[in-house]
PDB file of C-alpha atoms in Angstrom:
ATOM      1  CA  MET A 546      97.866 101.500  91.587  1.00  0.00           C
ATOM      2  CA  ASN A 547      97.957 103.464  94.843  1.00  0.00           C
ATOM      3  CA  SER A 548     100.810 103.239  97.351  1.00  0.00           C
ATOM      4  CA  VAL A 549      98.914 101.070  99.856  1.00  0.00           C
ATOM      5  CA  SER A 550      98.145  98.349  97.332  1.00  0.00           C
ATOM      6  CA  ALA A 551     101.722  98.545  95.999  1.00  0.00           C
ATOM      7  CA  VAL A 552     103.128  97.973  99.489  1.00  0.00           C
ATOM      8  CA  SER A 553     100.623  95.168 100.063  1.00  0.00           C
ATOM      9  CA  ALA A 554     101.592  93.485  96.799  1.00  0.00           C
ATOM     10  CA  GLN A 555     105.272  93.824  97.655  1.00  0.00           C
ATOM     11  CA  ALA A 556     104.713  92.310 101.120  1.00  0.00           C
ATOM     12  CA  ASN A 557     102.797  89.403  99.598  1.00  0.00           C
ATOM     13  CA  ALA A 558     105.647  88.776  97.154  1.00  0.00           C
ATOM     14  CA  VAL A 559     108.211  88.744 100.000  1.00  0.00           C
ATOM     15  CA  THR A 560     106.189  86.331 102.142  1.00  0.00           C
ATOM     16  CA  ALA A 561     105.569  84.088  99.152  1.00  0.00           C
ATOM     17  CA  GLN A 562     109.337  83.819  98.657  1.00  0.00           C
ATOM     18  CA  THR A 563     109.964  82.734 102.251  1.00  0.00           C
ATOM     19  CA  PRO A 564     107.660  79.859 103.132  1.00  0.00           C
ATOM     20  CA  GLY A 565     108.007  79.363 106.864  1.00  0.00           C
ATOM     21  CA  ALA A 566     107.385  76.278 108.917  1.00  0.00           C
ATOM     22  CA  GLY A 567     104.333  74.467 107.611  1.00  0.00           C
ATOM     23  CA  GLY A 568     104.228  76.647 104.495  1.00  0.00           C
ATOM     24  CA  GLN A 569     102.491  79.488 106.315  1.00  0.00           C
ATOM     25  CA  GLY A 570     104.393  82.143 104.365  1.00  0.00           C
ATOM     26  CA  ARG A 571     106.568  83.361 107.271  1.00  0.00           C
ATOM     27  CA  SER A 572     110.231  82.810 107.922  1.00  0.00           C
ATOM     28  CA  ARG A 573     111.647  81.517 111.194  1.00  0.00           C
ATOM     29  CA  GLN A 574     113.288  84.934 111.723  1.00  0.00           C
ATOM     30  CA  THR A 575     109.911  86.650 111.460  1.00  0.00           C
ATOM     31  CA  ASP A 576     108.439  84.295 114.052  1.00  0.00           C
ATOM     32  CA  GLN A 577     111.389  84.855 116.395  1.00  0.00           C
ATOM     33  CA  LEU A 578     111.118  88.616 115.956  1.00  0.00           C
ATOM     34  CA  GLY A 579     107.445  88.441 116.838  1.00  0.00           C
ATOM     35  CA  TRP A 580     108.168  86.557 120.067  1.00  0.00           C
ATOM     36  CA  LEU A 581     111.020  88.949 120.853  1.00  0.00           C
ATOM     37  CA  LEU A 582     108.751  91.974 120.448  1.00  0.00           C
ATOM     38  CA  VAL A 583     105.983  90.443 122.575  1.00  0.00           C
ATOM     39  CA  ALA A 584     108.338  89.325 125.377  1.00  0.00           C
ATOM     40  CA  PRO A 585     108.657  92.689 127.240  1.00  0.00           C
ATOM     41  CA  ALA A 586     104.889  93.193 127.341  1.00  0.00           C
ATOM     42  CA  SER A 587     104.427  89.594 128.499  1.00  0.00           C
ATOM     43  CA  ILE A 588     106.937  90.076 131.304  1.00  0.00           C
ATOM     44  CA  VAL A 589     105.197  93.268 132.444  1.00  0.00           C
ATOM     45  CA  ILE A 590     101.816  91.512 132.441  1.00  0.00           C
ATOM     46  CA  ILE A 591     103.194  88.581 134.425  1.00  0.00           C
ATOM     47  CA  VAL A 592     104.901  90.818 136.989  1.00  0.00           C
ATOM     48  CA  LEU A 593     102.117  93.374 137.423  1.00  0.00           C
ATOM     49  CA  VAL A 594      99.026  91.197 136.993  1.00  0.00           C
ATOM     50  CA  LEU A 595      99.627  87.477 137.226  1.00  0.00           C
ATOM     51  CA  TYR A 596     101.991  87.391 140.215  1.00  0.00           C
ATOM     52  CA  PRO A 597      99.816  89.549 142.529  1.00  0.00           C
ATOM     53  CA  THR A 598      96.754  87.547 141.490  1.00  0.00           C
ATOM     54  CA  VAL A 599      98.388  84.244 142.436  1.00  0.00           C
ATOM     55  CA  VAL A 600      99.710  85.656 145.732  1.00  0.00           C
ATOM     56  CA  SER A 601      96.228  86.997 146.584  1.00  0.00           C
ATOM     57  CA  LEU A 602      94.589  83.691 145.721  1.00  0.00           C
ATOM     58  CA  ILE A 603      97.021  81.783 147.933  1.00  0.00           C
ATOM     59  CA  GLY A 604      96.518  84.312 150.736  1.00  0.00           C
ATOM     60  CA  SER A 605      92.745  83.997 150.486  1.00  0.00           C
ATOM     61  CA  LEU A 606      93.014  80.290 151.264  1.00  0.00           C
ATOM     62  CA  GLN A 607      94.887  80.901 154.532  1.00  0.00           C
ATOM     63  CA  HIS A 608      94.009  82.107 158.012  1.00  0.00           C
ATOM     64  CA  TYR A 609      95.615  85.512 158.407  1.00  0.00           C
ATOM     65  CA  SER A 610      95.326  88.392 160.820  1.00  0.00           C
ATOM     66  CA  LEU A 611      97.499  91.413 161.477  1.00  0.00           C
ATOM     67  CA  MET A 612      97.329  90.585 165.194  1.00  0.00           C
ATOM     68  CA  ASP A 613      98.137  86.891 164.842  1.00  0.00           C
ATOM     69  CA  GLN A 614     100.778  85.552 162.453  1.00  0.00           C
ATOM     70  CA  ASP A 615      99.020  82.178 162.065  1.00  0.00           C
ATOM     71  CA  ARG A 616      98.905  81.419 158.342  1.00  0.00           C
ATOM     72  CA  SER A 617      97.448  77.943 158.459  1.00  0.00           C
ATOM     73  CA  PHE A 618      95.429  76.571 155.565  1.00  0.00           C
ATOM     74  CA  ALA A 619      91.757  77.627 155.699  1.00  0.00           C
ATOM     75  CA  GLY A 620      90.508  76.161 152.430  1.00  0.00           C
ATOM     76  CA  LEU A 621      87.237  77.704 151.289  1.00  0.00           C
ATOM     77  CA  GLU A 622      86.245  78.714 154.830  1.00  0.00           C
ATOM     78  CA  ASN A 623      87.116  82.389 154.191  1.00  0.00           C
ATOM     79  CA  TYR A 624      84.940  82.434 151.081  1.00  0.00           C
ATOM     80  CA  TRP A 625      82.070  80.759 152.931  1.00  0.00           C
ATOM     81  CA  ASP A 626      82.302  83.328 155.740  1.00  0.00           C
ATOM     82  CA  VAL A 627      82.104  86.206 153.274  1.00  0.00           C
ATOM     83  CA  LEU A 628      79.289  84.726 151.175  1.00  0.00           C
ATOM     84  CA  THR A 629      77.114  84.025 154.232  1.00  0.00           C
ATOM     85  CA  ASP A 630      77.692  87.459 155.798  1.00  0.00           C
ATOM     86  CA  SER A 631      74.507  89.563 155.678  1.00  0.00           C
ATOM     87  CA  ALA A 632      76.434  92.815 155.128  1.00  0.00           C
ATOM     88  CA  PHE A 633      78.138  91.313 152.076  1.00  0.00           C
ATOM     89  CA  GLN A 634      74.819  90.058 150.719  1.00  0.00           C
ATOM     90  CA  ARG A 635      73.237  93.528 151.107  1.00  0.00           C
ATOM     91  CA  SER A 636      76.257  95.100 149.408  1.00  0.00           C
ATOM     92  CA  ALA A 637      76.115  92.590 146.542  1.00  0.00           C
ATOM     93  CA  VAL A 638      72.412  93.291 145.946  1.00  0.00           C
ATOM     94  CA  THR A 639      72.992  97.063 146.081  1.00  0.00           C
ATOM     95  CA  THR A 640      75.904  96.751 143.643  1.00  0.00           C
ATOM     96  CA  ALA A 641      73.858  94.602 141.252  1.00  0.00           C
ATOM     97  CA  MET A 642      70.962  97.092 141.312  1.00  0.00           C
ATOM     98  CA  TYR A 643      73.348 100.016 140.739  1.00  0.00           C
ATOM     99  CA  PHE A 644      75.065  98.156 137.889  1.00  0.00           C
ATOM    100  CA  ALA A 645      71.757  97.341 136.202  1.00  0.00           C
ATOM    101  CA  ALA A 646      70.391 100.889 136.561  1.00  0.00           C
ATOM    102  CA  ILE A 647      73.575 102.551 135.298  1.00  0.00           C
ATOM    103  CA  SER A 648      73.996 100.101 132.407  1.00  0.00           C
ATOM    104  CA  ILE A 649      70.427 100.586 131.222  1.00  0.00           C
ATOM    105  CA  GLY A 650      70.690 104.368 131.676  1.00  0.00           C
ATOM    106  CA  VAL A 651      73.950 104.594 129.708  1.00  0.00           C
ATOM    107  CA  LEU A 652      72.501 102.419 126.945  1.00  0.00           C
ATOM    108  CA  VAL A 653      69.319 104.477 126.622  1.00  0.00           C
ATOM    109  CA  ILE A 654      71.057 107.867 126.796  1.00  0.00           C
ATOM    110  CA  GLY A 655      73.894 106.791 124.455  1.00  0.00           C
ATOM    111  CA  LEU A 656      71.504 105.332 121.902  1.00  0.00           C
ATOM    112  CA  GLY A 657      69.322 108.430 122.091  1.00  0.00           C
ATOM    113  CA  MET A 658      72.304 110.727 121.547  1.00  0.00           C
ATOM    114  CA  ALA A 659      73.579 108.606 118.651  1.00  0.00           C
ATOM    115  CA  LEU A 660      70.185 108.681 116.947  1.00  0.00           C
ATOM    116  CA  TRP A 661      69.935 112.434 117.559  1.00  0.00           C
ATOM    117  CA  LEU A 662      73.418 113.017 116.081  1.00  0.00           C
ATOM    118  CA  GLN A 663      72.371 111.136 112.936  1.00  0.00           C
ATOM    119  CA  THR A 664      69.647 113.709 112.323  1.00  0.00           C
ATOM    120  CA  LEU A 665      72.054 116.678 112.503  1.00  0.00           C
ATOM    121  CA  THR A 666      74.017 118.057 109.561  1.00  0.00           C
ATOM    122  CA  GLY A 667      76.751 120.582 108.884  1.00  0.00           C
ATOM    123  CA  ARG A 668      78.195 122.834 111.567  1.00  0.00           C
ATOM    124  CA  VAL A 669      75.548 121.908 114.116  1.00  0.00           C
ATOM    125  CA  ARG A 670      76.627 118.268 113.972  1.00  0.00           C
ATOM    126  CA  GLY A 671      80.304 119.238 114.386  1.00  0.00           C
ATOM    127  CA  LEU A 672      79.472 121.422 117.366  1.00  0.00           C
ATOM    128  CA  ALA A 673      77.342 118.683 118.951  1.00  0.00           C
ATOM    129  CA  LEU A 674      80.119 116.118 118.465  1.00  0.00           C
ATOM    130  CA  CYS A 675      82.602 118.517 120.023  1.00  0.00           C
ATOM    131  CA  VAL A 676      80.367 119.084 123.053  1.00  0.00           C
ATOM    132  CA  ILE A 677      79.870 115.333 123.482  1.00  0.00           C
ATOM    133  CA  ILE A 678      83.516 114.289 122.971  1.00  0.00           C
ATOM    134  CA  LEU A 679      85.219 117.084 124.970  1.00  0.00           C
ATOM    135  CA  PRO A 680      84.306 115.767 128.453  1.00  0.00           C
ATOM    136  CA  TRP A 681      85.673 112.383 127.433  1.00  0.00           C
ATOM    137  CA  ALA A 682      88.914 113.677 125.881  1.00  0.00           C
ATOM    138  CA  VAL A 683      89.900 116.506 128.223  1.00  0.00           C
ATOM    139  CA  PRO A 684      90.680 114.551 131.442  1.00  0.00           C
ATOM    140  CA  GLY A 685      93.361 112.471 129.698  1.00  0.00           C
ATOM    141  CA  THR A 686      94.870 115.544 128.091  1.00  0.00           C
ATOM    142  CA  VAL A 687      94.950 117.457 131.377  1.00  0.00           C
ATOM    143  CA  SER A 688      96.409 114.445 133.168  1.00  0.00           C
ATOM    144  CA  GLY A 689      99.115 114.076 130.534  1.00  0.00           C
ATOM    145  CA  SER A 690      99.954 117.771 130.670  1.00  0.00           C
ATOM    146  CA  GLY A 691     100.070 117.724 134.457  1.00  0.00           C
ATOM    147  CA  SER A 692     102.386 114.736 134.593  1.00  0.00           C
ATOM    148  CA  ARG A 693     104.611 116.322 131.949  1.00  0.00           C
ATOM    149  CA  LYS A 694     104.965 119.479 134.037  1.00  0.00           C
ATOM    150  CA  SER A 695     105.507 117.586 137.291  1.00  0.00           C
ATOM    151  CA  THR A 696     108.287 115.444 135.814  1.00  0.00           C
ATOM    152  CA  GLY A 697     109.980 118.380 134.075  1.00  0.00           C
ATOM    153  CA  TRP A 698     109.627 116.852 130.598  1.00  0.00           C
ATOM    154  CA  SER A 699     109.026 119.405 127.912  1.00  0.00           C
TER     155      SER A 699
END
C-alpha cells in the first residue's frame, strides 16, 4: 500500500470514530476550525469587495456633483440617463464587438495551437511549450522580483 492510500485510510478511520452533528463524520472542533480558518479571508472580502460595492450602489441612487453637495435620492434616474445617452450606446456596441472579436480570435488561435502541440513529440514539443508558456509566466515572476527588491526583502 502506498503512502497516499495509507494516509487516506488513516483519515477515514479517524473521521469514522468522531461522528459529528448529523453523523456526517466530522467533529464539532473540526467544524469550528474550518470557520476559524475561513474567517480572515471572509473579513478581507467583505472589507475590500462588499463594502465598496454597497457604498457605490447607494451613491449611484443619489444626485451627486463635486460642485453641489446635494445628495438627494435620484432613484433609477441616473441609470436611465446613462442608458439613453448616445455616447454610452456607441461605447457599449463598440465594447460588445471588441469582446466578440477577441473571444472568437482567442478561441480559434488557442484551439489551433493546442491541436498543433498534440502533433509534436520529444524536444520540439518541450521547446514549443516553453515558447508558449514563457510570455504568460514571466510578467508575474518579474513583478514578484521587482516588488521583492523594492521592499528590501531577500
